[in-house]
Coordinates of C-alpha atoms in Angstrom, one line a residue:
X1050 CA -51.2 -41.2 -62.0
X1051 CA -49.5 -41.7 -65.4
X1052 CA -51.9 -38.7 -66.6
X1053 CA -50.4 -36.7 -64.3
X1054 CA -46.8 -37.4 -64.9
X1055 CA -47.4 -37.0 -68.7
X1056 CA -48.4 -33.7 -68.0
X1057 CA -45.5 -32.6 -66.1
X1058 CA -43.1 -33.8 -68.8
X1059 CA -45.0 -31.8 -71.5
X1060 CA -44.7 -28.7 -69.2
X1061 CA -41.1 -28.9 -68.8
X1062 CA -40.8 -29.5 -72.4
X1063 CA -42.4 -26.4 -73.4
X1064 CA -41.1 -24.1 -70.5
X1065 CA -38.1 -25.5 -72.1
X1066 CA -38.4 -24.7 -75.5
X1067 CA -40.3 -21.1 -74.6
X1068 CA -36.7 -20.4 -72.8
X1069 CA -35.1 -21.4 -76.0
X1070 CA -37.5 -19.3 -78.4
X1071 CA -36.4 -16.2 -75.8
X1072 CA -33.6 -13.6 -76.7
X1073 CA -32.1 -10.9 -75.0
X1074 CA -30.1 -7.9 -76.5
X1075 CA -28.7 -4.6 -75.7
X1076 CA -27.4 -1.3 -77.3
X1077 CA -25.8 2.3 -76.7
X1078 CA -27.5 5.4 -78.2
X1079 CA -24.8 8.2 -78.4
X1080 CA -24.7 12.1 -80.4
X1081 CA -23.8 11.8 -84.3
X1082 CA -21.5 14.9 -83.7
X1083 CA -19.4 13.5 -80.9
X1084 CA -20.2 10.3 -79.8
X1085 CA -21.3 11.6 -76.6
X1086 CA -23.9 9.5 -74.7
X1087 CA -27.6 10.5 -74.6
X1088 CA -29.0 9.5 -70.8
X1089 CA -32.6 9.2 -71.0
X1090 CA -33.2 8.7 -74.2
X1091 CA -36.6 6.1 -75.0
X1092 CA -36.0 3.2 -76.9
X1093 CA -39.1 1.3 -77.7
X1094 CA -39.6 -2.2 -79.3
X1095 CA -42.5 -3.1 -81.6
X1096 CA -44.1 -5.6 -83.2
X1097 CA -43.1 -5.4 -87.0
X1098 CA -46.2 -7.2 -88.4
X1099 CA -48.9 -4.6 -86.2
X1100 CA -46.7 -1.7 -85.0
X1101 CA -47.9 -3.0 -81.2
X1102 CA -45.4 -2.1 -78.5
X1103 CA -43.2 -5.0 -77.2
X1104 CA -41.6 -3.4 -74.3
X1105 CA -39.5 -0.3 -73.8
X1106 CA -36.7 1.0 -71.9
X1107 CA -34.5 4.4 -70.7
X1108 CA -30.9 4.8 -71.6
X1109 CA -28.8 4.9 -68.4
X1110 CA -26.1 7.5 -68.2
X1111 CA -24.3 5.9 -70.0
X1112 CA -26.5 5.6 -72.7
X1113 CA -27.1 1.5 -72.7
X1114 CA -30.2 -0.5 -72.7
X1115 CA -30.8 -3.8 -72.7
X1116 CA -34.1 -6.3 -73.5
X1117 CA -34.5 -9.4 -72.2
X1118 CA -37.1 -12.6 -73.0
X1119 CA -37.8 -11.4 -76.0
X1120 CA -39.2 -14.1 -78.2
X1121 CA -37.8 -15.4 -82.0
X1122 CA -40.0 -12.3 -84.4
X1123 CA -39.5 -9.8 -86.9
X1124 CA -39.3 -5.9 -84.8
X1125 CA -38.6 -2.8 -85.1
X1126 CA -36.5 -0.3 -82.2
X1127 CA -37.8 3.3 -82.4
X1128 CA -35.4 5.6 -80.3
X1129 CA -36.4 9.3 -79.6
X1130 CA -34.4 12.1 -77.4
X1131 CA -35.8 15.6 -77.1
X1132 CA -33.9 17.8 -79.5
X1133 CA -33.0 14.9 -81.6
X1134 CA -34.5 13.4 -84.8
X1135 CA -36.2 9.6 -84.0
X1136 CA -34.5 6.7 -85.8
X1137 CA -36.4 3.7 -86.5
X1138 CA -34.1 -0.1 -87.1
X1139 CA -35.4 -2.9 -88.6
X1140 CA -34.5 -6.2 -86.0
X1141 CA -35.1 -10.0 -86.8
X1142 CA -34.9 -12.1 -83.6
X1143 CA -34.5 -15.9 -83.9
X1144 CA -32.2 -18.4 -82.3
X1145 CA -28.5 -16.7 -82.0
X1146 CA -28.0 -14.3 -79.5
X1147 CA -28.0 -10.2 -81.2
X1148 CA -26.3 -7.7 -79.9
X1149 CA -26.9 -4.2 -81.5
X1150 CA -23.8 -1.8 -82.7
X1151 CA -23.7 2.1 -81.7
X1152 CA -27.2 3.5 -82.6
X1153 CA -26.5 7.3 -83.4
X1154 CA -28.9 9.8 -83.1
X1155 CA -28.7 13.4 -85.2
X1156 CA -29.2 16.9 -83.8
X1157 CA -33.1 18.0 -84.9
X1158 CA -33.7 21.3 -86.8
X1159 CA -34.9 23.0 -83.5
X1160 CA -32.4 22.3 -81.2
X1161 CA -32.4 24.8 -78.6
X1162 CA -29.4 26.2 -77.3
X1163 CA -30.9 26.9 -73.5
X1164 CA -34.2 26.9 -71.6
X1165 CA -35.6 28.8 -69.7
X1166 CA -38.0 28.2 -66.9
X1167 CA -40.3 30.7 -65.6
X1168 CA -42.4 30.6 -62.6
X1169 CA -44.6 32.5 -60.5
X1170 CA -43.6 34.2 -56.9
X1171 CA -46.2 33.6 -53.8
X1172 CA -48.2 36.4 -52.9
X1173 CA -46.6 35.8 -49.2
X1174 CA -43.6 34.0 -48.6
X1175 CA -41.7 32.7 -45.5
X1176 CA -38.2 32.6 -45.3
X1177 CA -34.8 33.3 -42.9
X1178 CA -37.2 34.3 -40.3
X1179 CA -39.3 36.7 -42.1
X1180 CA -42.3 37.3 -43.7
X1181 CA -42.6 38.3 -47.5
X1182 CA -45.0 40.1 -49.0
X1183 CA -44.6 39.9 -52.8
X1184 CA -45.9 43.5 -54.1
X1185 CA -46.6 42.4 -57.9
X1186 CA -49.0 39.6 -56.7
X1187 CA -51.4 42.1 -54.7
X1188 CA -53.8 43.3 -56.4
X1189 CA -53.7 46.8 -54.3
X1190 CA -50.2 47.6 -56.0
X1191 CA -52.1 49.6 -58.9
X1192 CA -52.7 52.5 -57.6
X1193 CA -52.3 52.2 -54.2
X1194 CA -49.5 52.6 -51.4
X1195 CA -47.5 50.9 -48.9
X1196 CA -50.2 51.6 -46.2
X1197 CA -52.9 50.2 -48.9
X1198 CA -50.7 46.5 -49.3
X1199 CA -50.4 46.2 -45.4
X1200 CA -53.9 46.0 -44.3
X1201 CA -53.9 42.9 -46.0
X1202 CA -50.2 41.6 -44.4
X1203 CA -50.4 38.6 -42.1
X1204 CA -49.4 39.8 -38.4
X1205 CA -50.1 43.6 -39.2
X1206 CA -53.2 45.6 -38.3
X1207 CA -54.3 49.1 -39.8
X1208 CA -57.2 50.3 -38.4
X1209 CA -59.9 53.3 -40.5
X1210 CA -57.2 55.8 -38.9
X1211 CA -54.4 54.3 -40.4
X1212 CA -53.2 53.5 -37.1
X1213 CA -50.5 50.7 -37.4
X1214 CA -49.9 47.7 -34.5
X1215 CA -47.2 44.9 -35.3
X1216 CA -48.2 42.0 -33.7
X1217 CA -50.7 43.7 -31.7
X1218 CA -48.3 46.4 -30.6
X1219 CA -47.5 49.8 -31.9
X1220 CA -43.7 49.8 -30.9
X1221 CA -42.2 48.6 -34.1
X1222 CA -40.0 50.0 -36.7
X1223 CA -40.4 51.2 -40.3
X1224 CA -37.0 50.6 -42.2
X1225 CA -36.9 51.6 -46.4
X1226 CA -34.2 49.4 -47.6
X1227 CA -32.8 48.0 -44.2
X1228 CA -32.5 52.4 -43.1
X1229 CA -34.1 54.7 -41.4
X1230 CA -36.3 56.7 -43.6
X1231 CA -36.0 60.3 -43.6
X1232 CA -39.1 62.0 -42.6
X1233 CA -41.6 61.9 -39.3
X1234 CA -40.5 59.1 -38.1
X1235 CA -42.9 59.4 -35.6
X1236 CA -45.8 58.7 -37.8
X1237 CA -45.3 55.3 -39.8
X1238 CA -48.9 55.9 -41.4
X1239 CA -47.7 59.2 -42.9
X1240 CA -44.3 57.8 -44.0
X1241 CA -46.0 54.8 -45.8
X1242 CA -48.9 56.8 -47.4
X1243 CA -46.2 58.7 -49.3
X1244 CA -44.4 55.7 -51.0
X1245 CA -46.5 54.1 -53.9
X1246 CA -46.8 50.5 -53.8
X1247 CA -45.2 50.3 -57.9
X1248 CA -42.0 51.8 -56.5
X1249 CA -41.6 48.9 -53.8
X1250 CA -40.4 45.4 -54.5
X1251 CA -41.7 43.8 -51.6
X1252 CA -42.2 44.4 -47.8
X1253 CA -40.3 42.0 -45.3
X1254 CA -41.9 42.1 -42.0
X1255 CA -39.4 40.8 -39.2
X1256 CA -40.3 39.6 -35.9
X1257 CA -37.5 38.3 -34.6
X1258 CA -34.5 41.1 -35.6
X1259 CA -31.1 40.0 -35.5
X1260 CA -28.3 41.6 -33.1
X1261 CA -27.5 43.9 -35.8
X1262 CA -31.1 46.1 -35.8
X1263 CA -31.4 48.7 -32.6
X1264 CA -33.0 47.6 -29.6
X1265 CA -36.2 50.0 -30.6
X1266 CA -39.1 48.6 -32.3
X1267 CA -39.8 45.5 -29.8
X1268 CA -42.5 44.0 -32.0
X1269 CA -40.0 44.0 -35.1
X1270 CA -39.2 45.5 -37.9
X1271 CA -41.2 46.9 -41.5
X1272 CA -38.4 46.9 -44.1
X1273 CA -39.8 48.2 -47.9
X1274 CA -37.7 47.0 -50.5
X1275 CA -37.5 49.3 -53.0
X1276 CA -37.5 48.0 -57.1
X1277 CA -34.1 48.4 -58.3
X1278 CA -33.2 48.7 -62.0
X1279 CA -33.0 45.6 -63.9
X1280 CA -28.8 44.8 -65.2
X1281 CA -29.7 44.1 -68.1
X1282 CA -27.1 45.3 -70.8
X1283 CA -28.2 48.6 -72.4
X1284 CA -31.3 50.8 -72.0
X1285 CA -34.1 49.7 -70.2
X1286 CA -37.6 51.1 -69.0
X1287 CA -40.9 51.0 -67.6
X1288 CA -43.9 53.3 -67.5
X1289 CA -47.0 53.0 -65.7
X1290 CA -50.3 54.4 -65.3
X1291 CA -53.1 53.6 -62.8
X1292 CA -56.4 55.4 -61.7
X1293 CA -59.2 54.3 -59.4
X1294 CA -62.8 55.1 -59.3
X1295 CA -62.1 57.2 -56.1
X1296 CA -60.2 59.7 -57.6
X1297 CA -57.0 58.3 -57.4
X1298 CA -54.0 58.4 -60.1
X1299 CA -50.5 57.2 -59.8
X1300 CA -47.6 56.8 -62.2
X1301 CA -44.3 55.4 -62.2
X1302 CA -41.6 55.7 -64.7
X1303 CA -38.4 53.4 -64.2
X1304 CA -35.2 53.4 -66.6
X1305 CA -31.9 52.1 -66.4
X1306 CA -28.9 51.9 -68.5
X1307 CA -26.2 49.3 -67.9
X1308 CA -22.8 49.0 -69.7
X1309 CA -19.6 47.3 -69.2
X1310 CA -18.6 47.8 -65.2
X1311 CA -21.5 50.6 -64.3
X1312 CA -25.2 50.8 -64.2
X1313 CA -26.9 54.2 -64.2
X1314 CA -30.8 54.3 -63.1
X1315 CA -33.8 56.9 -62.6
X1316 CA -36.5 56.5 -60.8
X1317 CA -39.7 59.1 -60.5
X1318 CA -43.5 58.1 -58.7
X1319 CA -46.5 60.8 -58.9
X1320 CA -49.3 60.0 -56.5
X1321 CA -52.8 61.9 -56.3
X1322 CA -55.8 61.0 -54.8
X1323 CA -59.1 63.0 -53.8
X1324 CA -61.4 62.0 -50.9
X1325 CA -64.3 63.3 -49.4
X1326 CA -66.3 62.2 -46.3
X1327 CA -69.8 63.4 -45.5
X1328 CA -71.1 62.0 -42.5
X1329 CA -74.3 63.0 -40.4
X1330 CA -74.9 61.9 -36.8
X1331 CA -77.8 62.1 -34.6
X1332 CA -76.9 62.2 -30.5
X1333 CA -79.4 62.0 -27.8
X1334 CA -78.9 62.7 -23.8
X1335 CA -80.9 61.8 -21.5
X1336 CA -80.6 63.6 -18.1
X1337 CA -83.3 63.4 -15.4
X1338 CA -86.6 64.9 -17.1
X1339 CA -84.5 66.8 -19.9
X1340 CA -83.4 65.5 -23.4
X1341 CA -80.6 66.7 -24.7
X1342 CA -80.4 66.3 -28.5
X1343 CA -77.9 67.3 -31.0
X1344 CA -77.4 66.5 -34.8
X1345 CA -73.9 66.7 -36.8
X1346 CA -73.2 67.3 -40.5
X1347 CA -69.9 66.8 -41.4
X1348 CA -68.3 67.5 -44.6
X1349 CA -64.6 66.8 -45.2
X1350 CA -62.0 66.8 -48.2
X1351 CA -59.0 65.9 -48.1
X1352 CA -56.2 65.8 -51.2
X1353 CA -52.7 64.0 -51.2
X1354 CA -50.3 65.0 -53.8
X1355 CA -46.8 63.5 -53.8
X1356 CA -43.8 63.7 -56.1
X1357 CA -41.1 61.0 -55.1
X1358 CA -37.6 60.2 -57.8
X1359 CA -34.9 58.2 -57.2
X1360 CA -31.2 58.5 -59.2
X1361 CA -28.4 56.8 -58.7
X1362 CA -25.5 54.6 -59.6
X1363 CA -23.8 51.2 -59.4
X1364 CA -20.0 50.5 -60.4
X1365 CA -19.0 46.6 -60.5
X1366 CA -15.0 47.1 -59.5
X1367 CA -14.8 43.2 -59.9
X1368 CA -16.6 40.1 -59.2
X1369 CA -16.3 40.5 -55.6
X1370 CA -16.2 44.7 -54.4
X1371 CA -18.8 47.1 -55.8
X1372 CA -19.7 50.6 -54.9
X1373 CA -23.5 52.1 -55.1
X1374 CA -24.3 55.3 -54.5
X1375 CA -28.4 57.3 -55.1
X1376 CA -29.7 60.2 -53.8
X1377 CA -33.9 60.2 -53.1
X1378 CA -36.4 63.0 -53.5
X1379 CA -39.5 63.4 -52.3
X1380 CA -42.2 66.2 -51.9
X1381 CA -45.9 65.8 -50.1
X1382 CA -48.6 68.1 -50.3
X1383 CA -51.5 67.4 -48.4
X1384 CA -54.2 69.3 -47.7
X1385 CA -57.7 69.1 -45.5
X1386 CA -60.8 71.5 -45.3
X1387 CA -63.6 70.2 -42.8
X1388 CA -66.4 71.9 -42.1
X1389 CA -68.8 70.9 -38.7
X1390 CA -72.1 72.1 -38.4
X1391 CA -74.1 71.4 -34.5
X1392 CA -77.7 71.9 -33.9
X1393 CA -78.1 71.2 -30.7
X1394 CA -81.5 71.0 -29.0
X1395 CA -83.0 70.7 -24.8
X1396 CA -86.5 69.5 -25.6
X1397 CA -87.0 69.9 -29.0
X1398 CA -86.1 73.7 -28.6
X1399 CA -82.7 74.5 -30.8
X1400 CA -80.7 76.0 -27.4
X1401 CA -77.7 77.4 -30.1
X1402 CA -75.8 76.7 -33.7
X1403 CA -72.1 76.0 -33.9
X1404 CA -70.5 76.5 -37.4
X1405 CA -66.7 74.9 -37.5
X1406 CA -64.1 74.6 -40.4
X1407 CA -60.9 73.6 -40.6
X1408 CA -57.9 74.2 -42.7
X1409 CA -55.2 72.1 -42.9
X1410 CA -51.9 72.1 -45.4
X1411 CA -49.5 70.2 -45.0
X1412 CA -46.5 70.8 -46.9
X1413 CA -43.4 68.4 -46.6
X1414 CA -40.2 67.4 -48.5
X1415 CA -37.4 65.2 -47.8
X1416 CA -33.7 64.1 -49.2
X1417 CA -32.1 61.2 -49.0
X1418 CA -28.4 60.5 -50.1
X1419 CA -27.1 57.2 -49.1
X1420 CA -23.6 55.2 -50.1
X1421 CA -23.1 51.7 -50.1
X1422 CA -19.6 49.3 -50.8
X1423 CA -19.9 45.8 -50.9
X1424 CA -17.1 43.2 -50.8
X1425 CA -17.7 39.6 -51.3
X1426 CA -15.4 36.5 -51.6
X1427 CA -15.2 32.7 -53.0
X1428 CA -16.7 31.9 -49.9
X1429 CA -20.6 32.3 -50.3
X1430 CA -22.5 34.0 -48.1
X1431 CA -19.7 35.8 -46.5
X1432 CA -20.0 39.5 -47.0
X1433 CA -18.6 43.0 -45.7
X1434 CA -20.7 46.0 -46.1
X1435 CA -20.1 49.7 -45.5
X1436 CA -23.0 52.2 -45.7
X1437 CA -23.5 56.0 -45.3
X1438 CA -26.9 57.4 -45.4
X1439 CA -27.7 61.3 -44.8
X1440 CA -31.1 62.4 -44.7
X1441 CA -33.1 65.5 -44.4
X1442 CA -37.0 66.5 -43.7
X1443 CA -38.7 69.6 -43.4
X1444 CA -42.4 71.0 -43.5
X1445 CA -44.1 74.1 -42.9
X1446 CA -47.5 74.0 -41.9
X1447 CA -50.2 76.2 -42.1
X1448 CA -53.9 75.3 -39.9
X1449 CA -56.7 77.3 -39.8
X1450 CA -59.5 76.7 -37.3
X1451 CA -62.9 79.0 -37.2
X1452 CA -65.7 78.2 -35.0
X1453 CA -69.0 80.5 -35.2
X1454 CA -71.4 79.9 -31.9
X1455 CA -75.1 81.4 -32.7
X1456 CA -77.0 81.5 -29.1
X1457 CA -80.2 83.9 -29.9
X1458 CA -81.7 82.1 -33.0
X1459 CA -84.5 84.3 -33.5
X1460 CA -82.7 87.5 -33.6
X1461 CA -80.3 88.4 -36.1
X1462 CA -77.4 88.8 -33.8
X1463 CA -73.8 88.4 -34.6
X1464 CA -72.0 84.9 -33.9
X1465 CA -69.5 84.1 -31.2
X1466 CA -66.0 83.9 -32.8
X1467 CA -63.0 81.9 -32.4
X1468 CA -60.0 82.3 -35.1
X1469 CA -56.8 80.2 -34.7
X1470 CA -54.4 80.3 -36.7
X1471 CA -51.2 77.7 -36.2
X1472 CA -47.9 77.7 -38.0
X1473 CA -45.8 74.8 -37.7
X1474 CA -41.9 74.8 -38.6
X1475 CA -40.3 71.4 -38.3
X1476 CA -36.7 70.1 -39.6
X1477 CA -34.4 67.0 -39.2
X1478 CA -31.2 65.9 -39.8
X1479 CA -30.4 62.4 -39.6
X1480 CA -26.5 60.9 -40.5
X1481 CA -26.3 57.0 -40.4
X1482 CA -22.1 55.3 -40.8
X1483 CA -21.8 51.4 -40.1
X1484 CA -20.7 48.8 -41.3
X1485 CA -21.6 44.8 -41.1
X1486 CA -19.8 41.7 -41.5
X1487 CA -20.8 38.1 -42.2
X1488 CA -19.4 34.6 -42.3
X1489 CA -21.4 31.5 -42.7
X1490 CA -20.1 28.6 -40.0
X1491 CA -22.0 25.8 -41.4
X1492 CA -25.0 25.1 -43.1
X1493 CA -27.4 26.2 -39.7
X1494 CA -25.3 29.2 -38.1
X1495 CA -23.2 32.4 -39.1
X1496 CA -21.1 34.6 -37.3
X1497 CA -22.0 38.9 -37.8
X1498 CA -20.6 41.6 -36.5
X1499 CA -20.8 45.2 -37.0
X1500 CA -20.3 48.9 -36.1
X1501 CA -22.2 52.1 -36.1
X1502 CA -22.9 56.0 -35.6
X1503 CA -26.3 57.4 -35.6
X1504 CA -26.3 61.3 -35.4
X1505 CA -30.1 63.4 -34.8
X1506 CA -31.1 66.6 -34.8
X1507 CA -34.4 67.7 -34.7
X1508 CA -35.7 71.3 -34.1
X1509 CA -40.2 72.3 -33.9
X1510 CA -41.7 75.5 -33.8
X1511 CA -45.0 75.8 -33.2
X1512 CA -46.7 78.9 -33.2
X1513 CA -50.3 79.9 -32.3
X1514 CA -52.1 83.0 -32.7
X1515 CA -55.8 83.8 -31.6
X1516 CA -58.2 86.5 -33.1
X1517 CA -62.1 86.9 -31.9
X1518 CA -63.3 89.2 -35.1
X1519 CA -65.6 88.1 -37.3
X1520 CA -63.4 89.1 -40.4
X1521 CA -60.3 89.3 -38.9
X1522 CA -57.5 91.5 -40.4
X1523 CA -53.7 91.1 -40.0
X1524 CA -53.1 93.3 -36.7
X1525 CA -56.2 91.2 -34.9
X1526 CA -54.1 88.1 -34.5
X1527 CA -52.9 87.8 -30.9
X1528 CA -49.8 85.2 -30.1
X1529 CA -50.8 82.6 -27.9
X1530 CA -47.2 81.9 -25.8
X1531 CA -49.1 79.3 -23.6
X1532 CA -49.8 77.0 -26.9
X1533 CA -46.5 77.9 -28.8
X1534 CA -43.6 75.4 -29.1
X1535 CA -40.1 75.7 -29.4
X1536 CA -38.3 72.2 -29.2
X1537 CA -34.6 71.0 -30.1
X1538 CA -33.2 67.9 -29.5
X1539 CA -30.3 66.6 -30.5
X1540 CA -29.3 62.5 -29.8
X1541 CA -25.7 61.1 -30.8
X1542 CA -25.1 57.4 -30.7

């Protein structure tokens, strides 16, 4: 028993006298240059006699620190801040309580004045109800085109045909920069196959459109973002080249120059490619005791040239109104020469041969000239917009079609012709005027409104003429009214 009560005593005396042999101090670590407090800087405390570390600690923001229970020794404080040079302080703890003056740290030789953070955009991002699909991370954007980046577009399907469905449905809309896009509108494939993916930004697909888009396009809307010119002061530019194995070259050449309140930029995109199909097919039919065979060799070439520039200006009035105004080009030439060749058998006997070619060029050109003023106030997000956008198509179309039918195989007799010949004359006119209004509510809800005027005009003629002479000469061409096509229409909204 009296063991046990010695031992407690001896406890309590040395818990005492470790209390005693324990300090606590604190400091401030501020700039040289100002006095300014540094928030965050480390200060460290180390044993002077084997450099071990004692314990360490964060400047708050106001730059203090502060140790406690730190036992009667000889130390040293070590005190770093990024950008700064370290200081190291000698410290001798013993009895009397130590409380450390202003500890002022000097600017290092490679202070930076800023810094800058890059990082990497997602191939596909989500945002504001919309899907985005950032062009530069898909791999496609070299020398391919918009139609190329969407096969691989969550929600969109593109079949070998370049048939497009939205969400499984083919009543959607292609926009180009939140418009219309001048051209044959009713062929999004065509539209897209013309604009190279280096020219576009990114592609936005929306699936839920606000009030402001037209009630077409129930599935939702394509927009392509087209690159804009960096606003950078002074001259700047970019040229690229691609080509693929499959004969297929683009090139893009992008400048701007940017002073003061203005910012001029050019734009121009070449796109080529070369394809060619060959195909063979073996068909059999069997019908009661007959077979009925037939074998296909197909041969087709098809070559896509297109010539699209952009030029255009932006004027900065003031902080909040600015004016922008560009006027697109763009000319497609594609062409198609397919030739067919049937054997067709009953039994293993050849019963005829049917030679076929066709000869398609398709020549097309549009303009686009659009306007745009945008005013903006202290209150973000609210924004009032006014946009004019005039565009133009045309084509002319030339198709050829020849079809040779030999019956009597074993005599040397003259083929049964068929000569068609098809010209196709197509133009649009397309004016856009609206304007849209914004105002943010709160955090979770905004208030838009807008008005608009959407004038069309589009006029086909399609002609067809027949000749049934081997070598046909001008005067044999016969006009086919029963296949010819005149069609205007003309829609104001």
């Amino acid at each position: 028993m009296y063991k046990l009560i010695i031992k407690i005593m001896l406890g309590l005396l040395l818990g005492a006298s470790t209390s005693l042999a324990s300090q606590s101090f604190k400091g401030r670590v501020v700039d040289i240059t100002d006095n300014k407090a540094l928030p965050g800087a480390n200060v460290t405390l180390h044993n002077k006699k084997d450099s071990s570390l004692v314990a360490g600690k964060l400047t708050d923001k106001t730059g203090n620190y502060s140790f406690e229970g730190i036992k009667d020794g000889s130390y040293y404080l070590k005190v770093t801040f990024v950008g700064y040079t370290s200081k190291y302080l000698d410290l001798a703890m013993n009895s009397s309580k130590e409380e450390l003056a202003l500890i002022r740290l000097s600017p290092g030789a490679a202070m930076l004045d800023n810094v800058l953070v890059e990082a990497e955009k997602a191939p596909i991002q989500y945002s504001g109800g919309k899907t985005v699909v950032n062009i530069d991370k898909n791999i496609v954007s070299n020398g391919g085109n918009a139609l190329d980046v969407l096969r691989n577009t969550p929600a969109v399907e593109v079949n070998a045909e370049g048939e497009i469905k939205l969400r499984g449905s083919a009543n959607f809309r292609i926009l180009i920069d939140g418009k219309k896009p001048g051209g044959d509108g009713s062929s999004p494939s065509t539209i897209l196959k013309q604009i190279s993916a280096t020219n576009l930004e990114n592609i936005e697909i929306i699936t839920n459109p606000s009030a402001k888009y037209e009630a077409e396009g129930g599935a939702g809307i394509i927009n392509l973002v087209t690159k804009r010119a960096k606003r950078d002061e002074g001259l700047n530019g970019l040229l690229t080249l691609n080509s693929a194995t499959t004969d297929r070259y683009t090139g893009s050449a992008n400048f701007n120059y940017r002073k003061d309140f203005y910012n001029a930029f050019f734009n121009y995109d070449y796109q080529k490619e070369y394809n060619f199909i060959a195909q063979n097919l073996n068909r059999d039919v069997y019908a009661n005791s007959n077979t009925l065979s037939q074998k296909v060799a197909h041969t087709s070439r098809h070559t896509h040239n297109m010539h699209n520039f952009k030029i255009g200006t932006d004027l900065f009035i003031d902080d909040y109104n600015s004016i922008t105004f560009f006027a697109n080009g763009r000319y497609v030439d594609i062409n198609q020469n397919s030739d067919m060749l049937y054997n067709n058998y009953t039994n293993n006997i050849q019963s005829d041969r049917v030679f076929r070619n066709l000869i398609i060029q398709q020549p097309n050109n549009a303009w686009d000239y659009s306007f745009n003023y945008t005013k903006s106030t202290d209150n973000k997000g609210e924004v009032l917009t006014f946009d004019a956008l005039v565009s133009t198509w045309s084509t002319d179309q030339d198709n050829d079609f020849t079809q040779k039918q030999y019956t009597d195989l074993n005599t040397p007799q003259p083929p049964n012709v068929i000569n068609q010949n098809n010209l196709v004359i197509a133009d649009m006119r397309y004016i856009n005027v609206k304007t849209d209004y914004v105002l943010p509510l709160n955090n979770s809800s905004k208030f838009e409104a807008g008005m608009q005027a959407e004038f069309n005009q589009f006029e086909l003629d399609s002609k067809l003429y027949n000749s049934f002479n081997l070598e046909p000469k001008p005067s044999d061409w016969v006009f086919d009214s029963s296949f010819s096509t005149r069609y205007k229409n003309n829609m104001d909204v």
